[in-house]
Every structure is written in structure tokens, then in C-alpha cells.
mmCIF file of C-alpha atoms in Angstrom:
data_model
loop_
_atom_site.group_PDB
_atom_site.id
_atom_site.type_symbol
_atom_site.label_atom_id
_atom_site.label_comp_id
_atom_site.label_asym_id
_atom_site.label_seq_id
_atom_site.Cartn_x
_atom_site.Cartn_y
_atom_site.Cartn_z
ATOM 1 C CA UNK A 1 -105.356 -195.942 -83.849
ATOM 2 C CA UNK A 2 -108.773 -196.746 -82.762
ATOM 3 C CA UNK A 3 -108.263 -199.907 -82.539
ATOM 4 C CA UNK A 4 -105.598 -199.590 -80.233
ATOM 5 C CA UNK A 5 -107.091 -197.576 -78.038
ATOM 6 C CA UNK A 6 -110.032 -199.942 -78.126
ATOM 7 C CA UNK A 7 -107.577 -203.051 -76.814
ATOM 8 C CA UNK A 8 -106.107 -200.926 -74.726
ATOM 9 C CA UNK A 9 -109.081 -200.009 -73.352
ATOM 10 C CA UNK A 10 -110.647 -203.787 -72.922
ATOM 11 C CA UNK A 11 -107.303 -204.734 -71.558
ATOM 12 C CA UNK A 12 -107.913 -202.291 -68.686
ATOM 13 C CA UNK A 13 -111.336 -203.367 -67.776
ATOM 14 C CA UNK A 14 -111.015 -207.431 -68.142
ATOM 15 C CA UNK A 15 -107.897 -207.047 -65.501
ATOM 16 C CA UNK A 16 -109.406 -204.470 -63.868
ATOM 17 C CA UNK A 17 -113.140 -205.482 -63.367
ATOM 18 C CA UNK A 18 -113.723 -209.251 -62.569
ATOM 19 C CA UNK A 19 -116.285 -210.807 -64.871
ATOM 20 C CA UNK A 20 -118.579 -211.284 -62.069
ATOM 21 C CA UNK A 21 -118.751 -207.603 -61.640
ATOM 22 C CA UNK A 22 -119.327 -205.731 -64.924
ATOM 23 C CA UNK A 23 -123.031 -204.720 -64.052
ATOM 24 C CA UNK A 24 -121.380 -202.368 -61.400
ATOM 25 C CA UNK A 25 -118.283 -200.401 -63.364
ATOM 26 C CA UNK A 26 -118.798 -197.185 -64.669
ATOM 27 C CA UNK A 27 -116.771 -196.214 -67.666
ATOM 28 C CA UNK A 28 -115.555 -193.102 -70.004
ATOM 29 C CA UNK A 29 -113.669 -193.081 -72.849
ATOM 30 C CA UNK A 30 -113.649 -189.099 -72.871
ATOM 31 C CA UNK A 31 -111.955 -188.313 -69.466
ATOM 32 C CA UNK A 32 -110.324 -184.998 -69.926
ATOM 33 C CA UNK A 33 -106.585 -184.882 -68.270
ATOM 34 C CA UNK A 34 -104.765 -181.378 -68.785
ATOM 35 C CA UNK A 35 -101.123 -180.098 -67.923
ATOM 36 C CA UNK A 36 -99.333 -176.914 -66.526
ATOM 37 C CA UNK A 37 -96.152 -177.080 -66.935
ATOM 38 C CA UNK A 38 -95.521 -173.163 -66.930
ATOM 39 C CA UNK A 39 -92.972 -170.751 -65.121
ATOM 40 C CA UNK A 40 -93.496 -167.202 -64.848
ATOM 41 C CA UNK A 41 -92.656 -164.789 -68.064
ATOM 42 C CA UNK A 42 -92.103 -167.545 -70.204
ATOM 43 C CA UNK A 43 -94.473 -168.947 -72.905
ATOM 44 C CA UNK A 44 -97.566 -171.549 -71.724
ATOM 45 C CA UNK A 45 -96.081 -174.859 -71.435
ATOM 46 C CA UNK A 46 -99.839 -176.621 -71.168
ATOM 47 C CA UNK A 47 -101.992 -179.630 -73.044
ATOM 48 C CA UNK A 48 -105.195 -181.270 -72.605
ATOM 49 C CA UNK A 49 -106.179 -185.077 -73.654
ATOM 50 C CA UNK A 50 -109.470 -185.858 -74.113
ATOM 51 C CA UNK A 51 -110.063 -189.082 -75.031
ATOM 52 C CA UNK A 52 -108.998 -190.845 -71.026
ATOM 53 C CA UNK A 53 -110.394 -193.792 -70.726
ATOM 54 C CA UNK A 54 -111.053 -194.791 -66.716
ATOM 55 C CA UNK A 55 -112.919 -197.710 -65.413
ATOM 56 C CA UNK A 56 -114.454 -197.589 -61.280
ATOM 57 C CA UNK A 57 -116.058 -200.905 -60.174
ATOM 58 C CA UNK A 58 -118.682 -199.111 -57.867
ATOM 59 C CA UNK A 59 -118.688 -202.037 -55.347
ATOM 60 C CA UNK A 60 -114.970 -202.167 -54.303
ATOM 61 C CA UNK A 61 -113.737 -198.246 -55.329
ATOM 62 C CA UNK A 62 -111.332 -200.047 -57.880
ATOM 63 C CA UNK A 63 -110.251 -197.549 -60.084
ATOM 64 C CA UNK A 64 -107.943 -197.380 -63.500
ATOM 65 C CA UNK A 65 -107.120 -194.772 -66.255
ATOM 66 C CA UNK A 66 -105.491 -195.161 -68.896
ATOM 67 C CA UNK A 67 -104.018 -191.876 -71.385
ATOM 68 C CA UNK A 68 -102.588 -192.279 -74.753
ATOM 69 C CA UNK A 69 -99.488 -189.618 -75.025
ATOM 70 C CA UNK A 70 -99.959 -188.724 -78.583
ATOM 71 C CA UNK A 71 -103.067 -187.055 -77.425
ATOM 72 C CA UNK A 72 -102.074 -184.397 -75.881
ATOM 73 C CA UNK A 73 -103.017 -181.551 -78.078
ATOM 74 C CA UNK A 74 -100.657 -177.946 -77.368
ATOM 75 C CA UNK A 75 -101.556 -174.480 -78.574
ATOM 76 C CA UNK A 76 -97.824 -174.757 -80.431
ATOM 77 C CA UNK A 77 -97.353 -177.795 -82.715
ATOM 78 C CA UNK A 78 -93.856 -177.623 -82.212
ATOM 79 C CA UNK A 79 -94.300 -177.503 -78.525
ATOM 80 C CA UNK A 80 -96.289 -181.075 -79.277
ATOM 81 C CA UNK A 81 -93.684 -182.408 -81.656
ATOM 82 C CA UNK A 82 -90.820 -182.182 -79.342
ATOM 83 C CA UNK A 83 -93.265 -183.015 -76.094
ATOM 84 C CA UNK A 84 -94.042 -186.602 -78.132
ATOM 85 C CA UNK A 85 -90.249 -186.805 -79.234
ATOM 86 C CA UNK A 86 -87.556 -185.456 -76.881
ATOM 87 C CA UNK A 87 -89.562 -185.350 -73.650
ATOM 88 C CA UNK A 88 -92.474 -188.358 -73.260
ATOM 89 C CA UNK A 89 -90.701 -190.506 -76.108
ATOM 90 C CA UNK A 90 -94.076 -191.699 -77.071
ATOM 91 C CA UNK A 91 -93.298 -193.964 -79.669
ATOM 92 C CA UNK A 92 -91.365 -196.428 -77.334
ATOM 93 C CA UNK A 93 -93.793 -195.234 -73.757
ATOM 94 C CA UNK A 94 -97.089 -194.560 -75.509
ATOM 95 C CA UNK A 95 -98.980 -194.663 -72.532
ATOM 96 C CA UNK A 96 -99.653 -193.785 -68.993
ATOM 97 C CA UNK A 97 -102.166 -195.375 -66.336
ATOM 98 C CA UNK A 98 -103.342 -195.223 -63.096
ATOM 99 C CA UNK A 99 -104.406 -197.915 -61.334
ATOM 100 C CA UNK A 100 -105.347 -197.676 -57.718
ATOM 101 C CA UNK A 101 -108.669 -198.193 -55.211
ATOM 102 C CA UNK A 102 -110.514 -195.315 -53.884
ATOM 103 C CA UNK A 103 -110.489 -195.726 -49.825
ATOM 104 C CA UNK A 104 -113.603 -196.099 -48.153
ATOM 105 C CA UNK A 105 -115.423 -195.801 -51.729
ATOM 106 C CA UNK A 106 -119.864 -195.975 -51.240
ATOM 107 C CA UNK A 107 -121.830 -195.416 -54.268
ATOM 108 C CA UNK A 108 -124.172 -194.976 -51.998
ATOM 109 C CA UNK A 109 -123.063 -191.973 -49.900
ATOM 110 C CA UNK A 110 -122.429 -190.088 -52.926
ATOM 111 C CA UNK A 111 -124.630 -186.596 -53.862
ATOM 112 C CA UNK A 112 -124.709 -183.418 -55.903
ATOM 113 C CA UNK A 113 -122.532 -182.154 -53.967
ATOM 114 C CA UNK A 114 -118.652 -182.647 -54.122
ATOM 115 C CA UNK A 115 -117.535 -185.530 -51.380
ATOM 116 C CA UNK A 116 -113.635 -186.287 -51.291
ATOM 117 C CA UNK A 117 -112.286 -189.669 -51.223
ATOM 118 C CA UNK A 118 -108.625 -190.429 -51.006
ATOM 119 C CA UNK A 119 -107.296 -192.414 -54.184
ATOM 120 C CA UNK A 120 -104.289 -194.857 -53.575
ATOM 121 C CA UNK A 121 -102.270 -196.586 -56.303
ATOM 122 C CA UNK A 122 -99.506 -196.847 -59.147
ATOM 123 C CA UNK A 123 -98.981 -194.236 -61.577
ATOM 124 C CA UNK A 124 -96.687 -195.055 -64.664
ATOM 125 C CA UNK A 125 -95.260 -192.499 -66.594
ATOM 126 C CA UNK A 126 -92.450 -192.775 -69.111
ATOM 127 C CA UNK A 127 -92.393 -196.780 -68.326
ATOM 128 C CA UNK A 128 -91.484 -195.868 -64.328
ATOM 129 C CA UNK A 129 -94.520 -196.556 -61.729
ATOM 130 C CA UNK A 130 -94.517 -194.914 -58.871
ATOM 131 C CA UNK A 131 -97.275 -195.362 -55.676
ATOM 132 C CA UNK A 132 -99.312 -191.716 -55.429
ATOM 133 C CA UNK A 133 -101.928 -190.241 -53.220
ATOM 134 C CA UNK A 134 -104.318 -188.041 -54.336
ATOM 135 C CA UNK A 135 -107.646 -186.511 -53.326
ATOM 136 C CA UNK A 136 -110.742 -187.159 -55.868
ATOM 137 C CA UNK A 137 -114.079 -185.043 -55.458
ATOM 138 C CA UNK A 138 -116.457 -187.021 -56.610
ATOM 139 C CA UNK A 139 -119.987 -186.123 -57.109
ATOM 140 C CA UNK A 140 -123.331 -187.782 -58.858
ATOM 141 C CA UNK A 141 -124.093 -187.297 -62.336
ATOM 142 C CA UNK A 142 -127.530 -187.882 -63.880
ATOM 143 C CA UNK A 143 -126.360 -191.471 -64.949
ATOM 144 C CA UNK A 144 -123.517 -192.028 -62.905
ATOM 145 C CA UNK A 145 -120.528 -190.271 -61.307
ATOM 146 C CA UNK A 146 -118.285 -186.915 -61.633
ATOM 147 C CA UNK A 147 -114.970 -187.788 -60.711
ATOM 148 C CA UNK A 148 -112.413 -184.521 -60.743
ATOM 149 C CA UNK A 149 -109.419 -183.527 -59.218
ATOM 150 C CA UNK A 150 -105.547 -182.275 -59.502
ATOM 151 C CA UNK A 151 -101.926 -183.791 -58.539
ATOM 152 C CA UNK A 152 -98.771 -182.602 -59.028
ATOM 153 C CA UNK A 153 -95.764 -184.673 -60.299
ATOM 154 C CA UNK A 154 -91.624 -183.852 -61.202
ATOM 155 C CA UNK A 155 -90.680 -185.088 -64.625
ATOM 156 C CA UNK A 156 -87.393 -186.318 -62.949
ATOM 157 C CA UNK A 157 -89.566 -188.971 -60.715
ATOM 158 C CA UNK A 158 -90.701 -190.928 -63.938
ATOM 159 C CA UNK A 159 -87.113 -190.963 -65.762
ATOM 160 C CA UNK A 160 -88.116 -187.345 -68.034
ATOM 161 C CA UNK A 161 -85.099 -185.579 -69.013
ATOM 162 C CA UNK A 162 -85.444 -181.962 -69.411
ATOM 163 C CA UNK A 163 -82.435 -180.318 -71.549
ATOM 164 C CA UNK A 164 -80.580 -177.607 -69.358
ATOM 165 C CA UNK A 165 -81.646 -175.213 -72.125
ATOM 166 C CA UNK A 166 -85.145 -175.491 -71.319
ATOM 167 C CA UNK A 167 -84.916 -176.432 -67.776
ATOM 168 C CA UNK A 168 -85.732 -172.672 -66.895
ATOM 169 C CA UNK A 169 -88.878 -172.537 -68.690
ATOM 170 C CA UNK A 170 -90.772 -176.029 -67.353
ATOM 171 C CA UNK A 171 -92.146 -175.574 -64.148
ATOM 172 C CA UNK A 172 -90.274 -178.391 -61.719
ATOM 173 C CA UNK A 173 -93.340 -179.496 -60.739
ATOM 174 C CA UNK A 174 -96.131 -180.042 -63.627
ATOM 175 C CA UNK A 175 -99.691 -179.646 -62.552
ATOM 176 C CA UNK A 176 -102.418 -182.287 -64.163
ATOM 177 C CA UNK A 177 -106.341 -181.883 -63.597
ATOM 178 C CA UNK A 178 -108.452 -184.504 -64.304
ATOM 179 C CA UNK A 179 -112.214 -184.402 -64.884
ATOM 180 C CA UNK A 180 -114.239 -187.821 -65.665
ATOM 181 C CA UNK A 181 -118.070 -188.108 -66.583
ATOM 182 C CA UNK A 182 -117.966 -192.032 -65.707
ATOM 183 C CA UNK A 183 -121.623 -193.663 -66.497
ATOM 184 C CA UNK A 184 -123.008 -196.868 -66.289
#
């Protein structure tokens, strides 16, 4: 498993990170991404993954994630057993990314305090991509950034089928927050 992660991982940064460039990426491999996937009165549909791995190349606000789906960890096992079987598949989609460029990205202009940039790119989910627009607040870190944020997404947008039995109790809209400690 570590191993996979590991190519996966490399994978991202040699096609997302020229060569040339390496001296200016900053990388995690403990991004946190979380769910909400709750409706009112019914039990927490939520899960957090903390092992994201993201790569930004400081000098052109190229950005990439990259989430394993067996990761997400629920408060319900069986909640996680039929998220990883019946919903996400995640034997035959074990993955999700991000890949985008953060507009009008300066290392430079960056502070304690949060600053909002505008990320633009492809999110895949489920093996469907889809372009997305969200807003990170990013902030400096003692040895490099803070990158955090939320989006929302529908499950029927990236080919997830939700039975009609449960349809009642999954929000239509799931909310994910992401938090990133990317250092040099």
C-alpha cells in the first residue's frame, strides 16, 4: 500500500513539476480532505483522509492533489464498507485528483494572514473529470505554505449512484474541506 501511494505520489510530481523546477514545489503527503454528506435528523454521513498528497510549484501556482479512496476513515465501519463498495467503487476508481493552477499565484505576496486565490482545474472523481472553481486561502507557514479551503460537489456529476433507499439521507450536495501544510 505504501508503495503505491509512493508511485502514485512521484507520478504526480514528475508530470506535474518540470525537472528544472523541483527547488521551488512545496509538498505534503498529510493533506487532510474531509466530507459532509449529512441531511437533517438522519445519522452523520461524514469522513476525513489524511494522508493527501498535493504538490504547488511556487513559481507558476501549478497545483495537484491526489486522495486515495480507501482512506477515508467513518465513525461507522459499515458506513465505510459500503462507501468503498456500493458508492466510490474503490477497487476499480481508487483514486481522485485535482489538478489545476492557482490564478495570479506570488509566493511572494503571501503572509500570516489568510489571502484568497482562485484555483482553476480538473477534478476526477469516480473516473469522470470535471473543470471546477474554487477559492483557496492560503497563508505562510513557518517553512512554507497553509493552503485551506471548501467546495461543494453532487455525487450524480462524477457518475455516483445513490440507491433510492438512501437517497433521503445523503445530502445532494456533499461538502469537502481541505487543509494542506505544504513545505519545502
Amino acid at each position: 500500500m505504501k508503495k503505491t501511494v509512493l508511485f502514485f505520489f512521484l507520478l504526480l510530481v514528475i508530470t506535474v513539476v518540470p525537472a528544472t523546477a523541483l527547488a521551488q514545489k512545496l509538498i505534503t503527503k498529510t493533506g487532510s480532505i474531509k466530507f459532509q454528506a449529512s441531511t437533517p435528523s438522519n445519522e452523520e454521513v461524514a469522513a476525513e483522509n489524511k494522508s493527501v498528497s498535493a504538490v504547488l510549484e511556487t513559481s507558476t501556482g501549478d497545483f495537484a492533489a491526489l486522495v486515495l479512496i480507501k482512506g477515508f476513515r467513518f465513525k461507522v465501519a459499515l458506513m465505510e464498507e459500503h462507501f468503498n463498495e456500493n458508492y466510490m467503487e474503490s477497487e476499480k476508481f481508487s483514486k481522485a485528483t485535482l489538478k489545476g493552477k492557482i490564478e495570479d499565484f506570488d509566493l511572494s505576496k503571501v503572509t500570516g494572514t489568510d489571502k484568497n486565490f482562485t484555483l482553476k482545474g480538473d477534478l476526477t472523481i469516480h473516473g469522470k473529470t470535471k473543470p471546477i472553481a474554487v477559492t483557496v486561502k492560503i497563508s505562510k507557514a513557518a517553512n512554507g505554505v497553509i493552503a485551506m479551503g471548501s467546495f461543494d460537489v453532487k455525487p450524480e456529476d462524477y457518475g455516483i449512484e445513490i440507491p433510492s433507499l438512501v437517497r433521503k439521507k445523503i445530502a445532494d450536495k456533499i461538502k469537502v474541506s481541505y487543509n494542506f501544510l505544504l513545505v519545502k
